[in-house]
Amino acid sequence: MKTIISLLFLGLLSTSVSAQANDWSLIVLGMAQDAGYPQAGCKKSCCEAYWKGENPKQHATCLALLNEKSKEAWLFEATPDIKDQIHALDTLGYQLSGIFLTHAHIGHYAGLIHLGREVMGTKNIPVYAMPKMKSFLENNGPWSQLVSLNNIELKELKNEEAILLNGTTKVTPFLVPHRDEYSETVGYKITGPNQSTLFIPDINKWETWDKDLADEVNKVDYALLDASFFKDGELVGRDMSKIPHPFTSETMELLKALPAKEKSKVHFIHFNHTNPALFDSPERNQVFEKGFNIVKEGQVIGL
């Protein structure tokens, strides 16, 4: 038996996705880098294509963990596009029950402002964060007001220690190297009754991580990995070594020896507006030809 889920973002995107009926699932509510697509101030052809009506809007990277029985939903990231993403949950009949944050870069926590008294005025929404991230929110406005007014209730995470949701699904944070100006950075392993998913939207080069990427892919059923940039030179006039994400091309090269079944687990996410693989292009075709995948908004992953 299959469940058909239709997701509508303000008429900009309509996607129908089939997923095996399951109490637990993940849904992709965004796949772009922090600023989404198009990006403010971009006059390049990549974003001009949106204003000309040639490409659809893409929301900042966000997942929602859904429980079909309880109709609870936990967001992974509080993005600048959170209003659309919460609307998607409302449309699907789910109640926001918590938010897991990865780090303090704008695309991953700035959406918390919508929980405050100027907008939603929420009551004690659990927000899961690592110690430095928690301290950053507690001690810096306007985030500290969310805490003092009990709009959010901060829940401290610990590296490699799982949070159990409804007794059946585990969310395990793990530290990854990144530009940690204000907080540490984590990825998450989300383990349901039947399947598991790795979520790493932001990381420095893979060789700086203390784990082997191929081994980690082998341990899960899906791996949603940082695809900010496709290759070096993509940002003309900028030293891309100062923005040390793994290039999509590098990740594919690193994992090229994996069997086809293992490579197909990899779904790229967190695309910068300049990454040509975000839309139809030779680079996008290359991803699929090499046996890898790209997430799409509205995609459902059964757990």
Coordinates of C-alpha atoms in Angstrom, one line a residue:
M1 CA 0.0 0.0 0.0
K2 CA 1.3 3.4 -0.9
T3 CA 0.6 6.9 0.5
I4 CA 0.6 9.8 -2.0
I5 CA 1.7 13.1 -0.4
S6 CA 1.3 16.3 -2.4
L7 CA 3.3 19.3 -1.3
L8 CA 2.4 22.8 -2.4
F9 CA 4.7 25.8 -1.6
L10 CA 2.5 28.9 -2.3
G11 CA 1.8 27.8 -5.8
L12 CA 5.5 27.8 -6.7
L13 CA 6.1 24.1 -6.5
S14 CA 3.8 21.1 -6.7
T15 CA 5.3 17.7 -6.2
S16 CA 3.6 14.3 -5.8
V17 CA 5.8 11.7 -4.2
S18 CA 5.1 8.0 -3.4
A19 CA 6.4 6.5 -0.2
Q20 CA 5.8 3.2 1.5
A21 CA 3.2 3.6 4.2
N22 CA 5.1 3.9 7.5
D23 CA 4.6 5.5 10.9
W24 CA 7.8 7.5 10.4
S25 CA 9.2 9.3 7.4
L26 CA 11.3 12.3 6.4
I27 CA 10.2 14.9 3.9
V28 CA 12.5 17.3 2.2
L29 CA 11.2 20.9 2.6
G30 CA 14.2 22.6 1.1
M31 CA 17.5 21.8 -0.8
A32 CA 19.2 25.1 -1.4
Q33 CA 22.1 26.7 0.6
D34 CA 21.4 29.1 3.4
A35 CA 20.0 32.0 1.3
G36 CA 17.8 29.7 -0.9
Y37 CA 17.4 30.2 -4.6
P38 CA 17.3 32.9 -6.0
Q39 CA 19.8 34.7 -3.8
A40 CA 19.4 38.3 -2.8
G41 CA 21.6 40.6 -4.9
C42 CA 22.7 38.0 -7.4
K43 CA 22.7 39.4 -10.9
K44 CA 24.3 36.3 -12.5
S45 CA 22.6 34.1 -15.1
C46 CA 21.9 31.5 -12.4
C47 CA 19.5 33.7 -10.5
E48 CA 18.3 35.8 -13.5
A49 CA 16.8 32.5 -14.8
Y50 CA 14.4 32.6 -11.9
W51 CA 13.3 36.2 -12.5
K52 CA 12.7 35.3 -16.1
G53 CA 10.5 32.4 -15.1
E54 CA 12.9 29.8 -16.3
N55 CA 13.7 28.1 -12.9
P56 CA 11.5 27.5 -9.8
K57 CA 12.2 28.8 -6.4
Q58 CA 14.2 26.5 -4.1
H59 CA 13.9 26.8 -0.4
A60 CA 16.8 26.7 2.1
T61 CA 17.7 23.2 3.2
C62 CA 15.3 21.7 5.7
L63 CA 13.9 18.2 6.5
A64 CA 10.9 17.3 8.6
L65 CA 10.6 14.1 10.5
L66 CA 7.0 13.0 10.5
N67 CA 5.0 10.6 12.7
E68 CA 1.9 9.5 10.9
K69 CA 0.1 8.3 14.0
S70 CA 0.6 11.2 16.3
K71 CA 0.8 13.8 13.5
E72 CA 3.9 15.3 15.1
A73 CA 6.6 16.9 13.0
W74 CA 10.2 17.8 13.9
L75 CA 12.1 20.2 11.7
F76 CA 15.8 19.8 11.0
E77 CA 16.9 23.5 10.7
A78 CA 15.0 26.7 11.2
T79 CA 15.6 28.4 7.9
P80 CA 14.8 31.8 6.5
D81 CA 12.0 30.0 4.6
I82 CA 10.4 28.6 7.7
K83 CA 7.0 30.2 7.0
D84 CA 6.7 28.2 3.8
Q85 CA 8.0 25.0 5.5
I86 CA 5.6 25.3 8.5
H87 CA 2.8 26.0 6.1
A88 CA 3.7 22.7 4.3
L89 CA 3.4 20.9 7.6
D90 CA 0.0 22.5 8.2
T91 CA -1.1 21.5 4.7
L92 CA -0.1 17.9 5.4
G93 CA -1.9 17.9 8.8
Y94 CA 1.2 17.8 11.0
Q95 CA 1.9 19.8 14.2
L96 CA 5.3 21.3 14.8
S97 CA 6.7 19.4 17.8
G98 CA 10.4 20.5 17.9
I99 CA 13.4 21.7 15.9
F100 CA 16.8 20.2 15.6
L101 CA 19.6 22.7 14.7
T102 CA 23.0 21.9 13.1
H103 CA 24.8 25.2 13.7
A104 CA 24.8 29.0 13.8
H105 CA 24.9 30.0 10.2
I106 CA 21.9 32.0 9.0
G107 CA 20.2 29.3 6.9
H108 CA 20.1 26.9 9.8
Y109 CA 18.7 29.0 12.7
A110 CA 17.5 32.4 11.5
G111 CA 14.0 31.2 11.1
L112 CA 13.6 31.0 14.8
I113 CA 12.6 34.6 14.8
H114 CA 9.2 33.6 13.5
L115 CA 8.5 31.7 16.8
G116 CA 8.6 35.0 18.7
R117 CA 5.8 37.3 19.9
E118 CA 6.0 39.4 16.8
V119 CA 4.8 36.4 14.7
M120 CA 3.7 33.0 16.0
G121 CA 4.2 33.5 19.8
T122 CA 4.8 29.8 20.3
K123 CA 4.9 28.2 23.7
N124 CA 7.8 26.1 24.7
I125 CA 8.7 24.6 21.3
P126 CA 11.6 22.2 22.0
V127 CA 14.7 23.4 20.2
Y128 CA 17.6 20.8 20.2
A129 CA 21.1 22.3 20.1
M130 CA 24.6 21.5 21.0
P131 CA 26.2 23.3 24.1
K132 CA 27.8 26.2 22.2
M133 CA 24.8 26.6 20.0
K134 CA 22.5 26.6 23.1
S135 CA 24.7 29.2 24.8
F136 CA 24.7 31.4 21.7
L137 CA 20.9 31.5 21.7
E138 CA 20.6 32.1 25.4
N139 CA 23.1 35.0 25.5
N140 CA 22.4 36.9 22.3
G141 CA 19.4 38.9 21.2
P142 CA 16.9 38.5 19.6
W143 CA 17.2 34.8 20.3
S144 CA 17.5 35.2 24.1
Q145 CA 14.1 36.8 24.1
L146 CA 12.6 33.6 22.7
V147 CA 14.1 31.8 25.7
S148 CA 13.0 34.4 28.3
L149 CA 9.5 34.6 26.9
N150 CA 9.3 30.8 26.8
N151 CA 8.6 30.7 23.0
I152 CA 11.2 28.0 22.8
E153 CA 12.6 25.5 25.3
L154 CA 16.3 24.7 24.6
K155 CA 17.2 21.0 24.9
E156 CA 21.0 20.4 25.1
L157 CA 22.4 17.7 22.8
K158 CA 25.6 15.7 23.4
N159 CA 27.9 14.4 20.7
E160 CA 27.0 10.9 19.7
E161 CA 24.1 10.6 22.3
A162 CA 20.7 9.8 20.8
I163 CA 17.4 11.5 21.5
L164 CA 14.6 9.0 21.5
L165 CA 11.3 10.3 20.0
N166 CA 8.1 8.5 20.8
G167 CA 10.0 5.4 21.9
T168 CA 10.9 4.2 18.4
T169 CA 13.0 6.7 16.4
K170 CA 16.4 8.0 17.4
V171 CA 18.1 11.2 16.4
T172 CA 21.8 11.2 17.0
P173 CA 24.0 14.3 16.6
F174 CA 27.7 14.0 15.7
L175 CA 30.3 16.7 15.4
V176 CA 31.7 17.7 12.0
P177 CA 34.4 20.2 11.1
H178 CA 33.1 23.5 9.8
R179 CA 33.5 27.3 10.2
D180 CA 32.4 27.4 13.8
E181 CA 32.4 31.1 14.5
Y182 CA 29.4 31.0 16.9
S183 CA 28.7 27.4 17.6
E184 CA 29.9 23.9 16.9
T185 CA 28.5 22.1 13.8
V186 CA 26.7 18.7 13.8
G187 CA 25.2 16.3 11.3
Y188 CA 22.5 13.9 12.3
K189 CA 21.8 10.2 12.0
I190 CA 18.0 9.6 12.0
T191 CA 17.1 6.0 12.7
G192 CA 13.6 4.8 12.4
P193 CA 12.0 1.4 13.0
N194 CA 13.1 0.2 9.5
Q195 CA 15.6 2.5 7.9
S196 CA 18.2 5.2 8.7
T197 CA 19.3 8.5 7.1
L198 CA 22.5 10.4 7.4
F199 CA 22.1 14.2 7.2
I200 CA 25.2 16.4 6.7
P201 CA 24.2 19.7 5.1
D202 CA 27.4 21.5 6.0
I203 CA 31.0 20.2 6.5
N204 CA 34.5 21.2 5.6
K205 CA 36.4 18.9 3.2
W206 CA 35.8 15.2 3.9
E207 CA 39.4 14.6 4.8
T208 CA 39.2 16.9 7.8
W209 CA 36.5 14.7 9.3
D210 CA 37.6 12.0 11.8
K211 CA 35.3 9.4 10.1
D212 CA 35.5 7.7 6.7
L213 CA 32.6 8.8 4.5
A214 CA 32.3 5.6 2.6
D215 CA 32.0 3.6 5.9
E216 CA 29.3 6.0 7.1
V217 CA 27.3 5.6 3.9
N218 CA 27.5 1.9 4.2
K219 CA 25.9 2.0 7.6
V220 CA 22.7 3.8 6.5
D221 CA 20.0 3.5 3.9
Y222 CA 20.2 7.2 2.8
A223 CA 22.9 9.8 3.0
L224 CA 22.0 13.4 2.4
L225 CA 25.3 15.2 1.8
D226 CA 26.6 18.7 1.4
A227 CA 26.6 19.8 -2.2
S228 CA 27.2 23.5 -1.8
F229 CA 29.5 23.9 -4.8
F230 CA 30.1 21.6 -7.8
K231 CA 33.8 22.3 -8.5
D232 CA 36.6 24.8 -7.8
G233 CA 36.3 28.1 -9.7
E234 CA 32.5 28.2 -9.5
L235 CA 32.7 31.5 -7.6
V236 CA 34.5 33.8 -10.0
G237 CA 36.9 36.1 -8.3
R238 CA 36.8 34.4 -4.9
D239 CA 39.3 32.1 -3.2
M240 CA 37.1 29.0 -2.7
S241 CA 39.6 27.5 -0.2
K242 CA 38.2 30.1 2.2
I243 CA 34.8 28.4 1.8
P244 CA 35.9 24.8 2.5
H245 CA 32.9 22.7 1.5
P246 CA 33.4 19.4 -0.3
F247 CA 32.7 20.0 -4.0
T248 CA 30.0 17.7 -5.4
S249 CA 32.6 16.5 -7.9
E250 CA 35.1 15.7 -5.0
T251 CA 32.4 13.7 -3.2
M252 CA 31.6 11.6 -6.3
E253 CA 35.3 10.9 -6.9
L254 CA 35.8 9.9 -3.2
L255 CA 32.9 7.4 -3.4
K256 CA 33.4 6.2 -7.0
A257 CA 34.6 2.8 -5.9
L258 CA 31.4 2.0 -4.0
P259 CA 29.0 -0.6 -5.4
A260 CA 26.1 0.9 -7.4
K261 CA 23.7 0.1 -4.5
E262 CA 25.8 2.1 -2.0
K263 CA 26.3 5.0 -4.4
S264 CA 22.5 5.3 -5.0
K265 CA 22.1 6.0 -1.2
V266 CA 23.8 9.4 -1.7
H267 CA 21.4 12.2 -2.3
F268 CA 23.0 15.6 -2.6
I269 CA 21.5 18.6 -0.7
H270 CA 22.4 22.2 0.3
F271 CA 23.1 23.5 -3.2
N272 CA 24.5 27.0 -3.6
H273 CA 22.6 29.1 -6.1
T274 CA 25.7 28.9 -8.4
N275 CA 25.9 25.1 -8.4
P276 CA 24.9 24.2 -12.0
A277 CA 23.6 20.8 -10.7
L278 CA 20.7 22.6 -9.0
F279 CA 18.9 22.6 -12.3
D280 CA 19.0 20.9 -15.7
S281 CA 22.7 20.9 -16.9
P282 CA 25.5 18.6 -17.9
E283 CA 26.7 18.7 -14.3
R284 CA 23.4 17.5 -13.0
N285 CA 23.3 14.7 -15.6
Q286 CA 26.8 13.8 -14.5
V287 CA 25.6 13.2 -10.9
F288 CA 23.0 10.7 -12.1
E289 CA 25.3 9.1 -14.7
K290 CA 27.8 8.4 -11.9
G291 CA 25.1 6.6 -9.9
F292 CA 24.3 9.3 -7.3
N293 CA 21.1 11.2 -6.6
I294 CA 19.9 14.7 -5.9
V295 CA 17.1 15.4 -3.5
K296 CA 14.0 17.3 -4.5
E297 CA 11.5 19.3 -2.5
G298 CA 8.6 17.1 -1.5
Q299 CA 10.7 13.9 -1.6
V300 CA 9.7 11.4 1.1
I301 CA 12.0 8.9 2.8
G302 CA 10.4 6.1 4.7
L303 CA 12.0 5.2 8.0

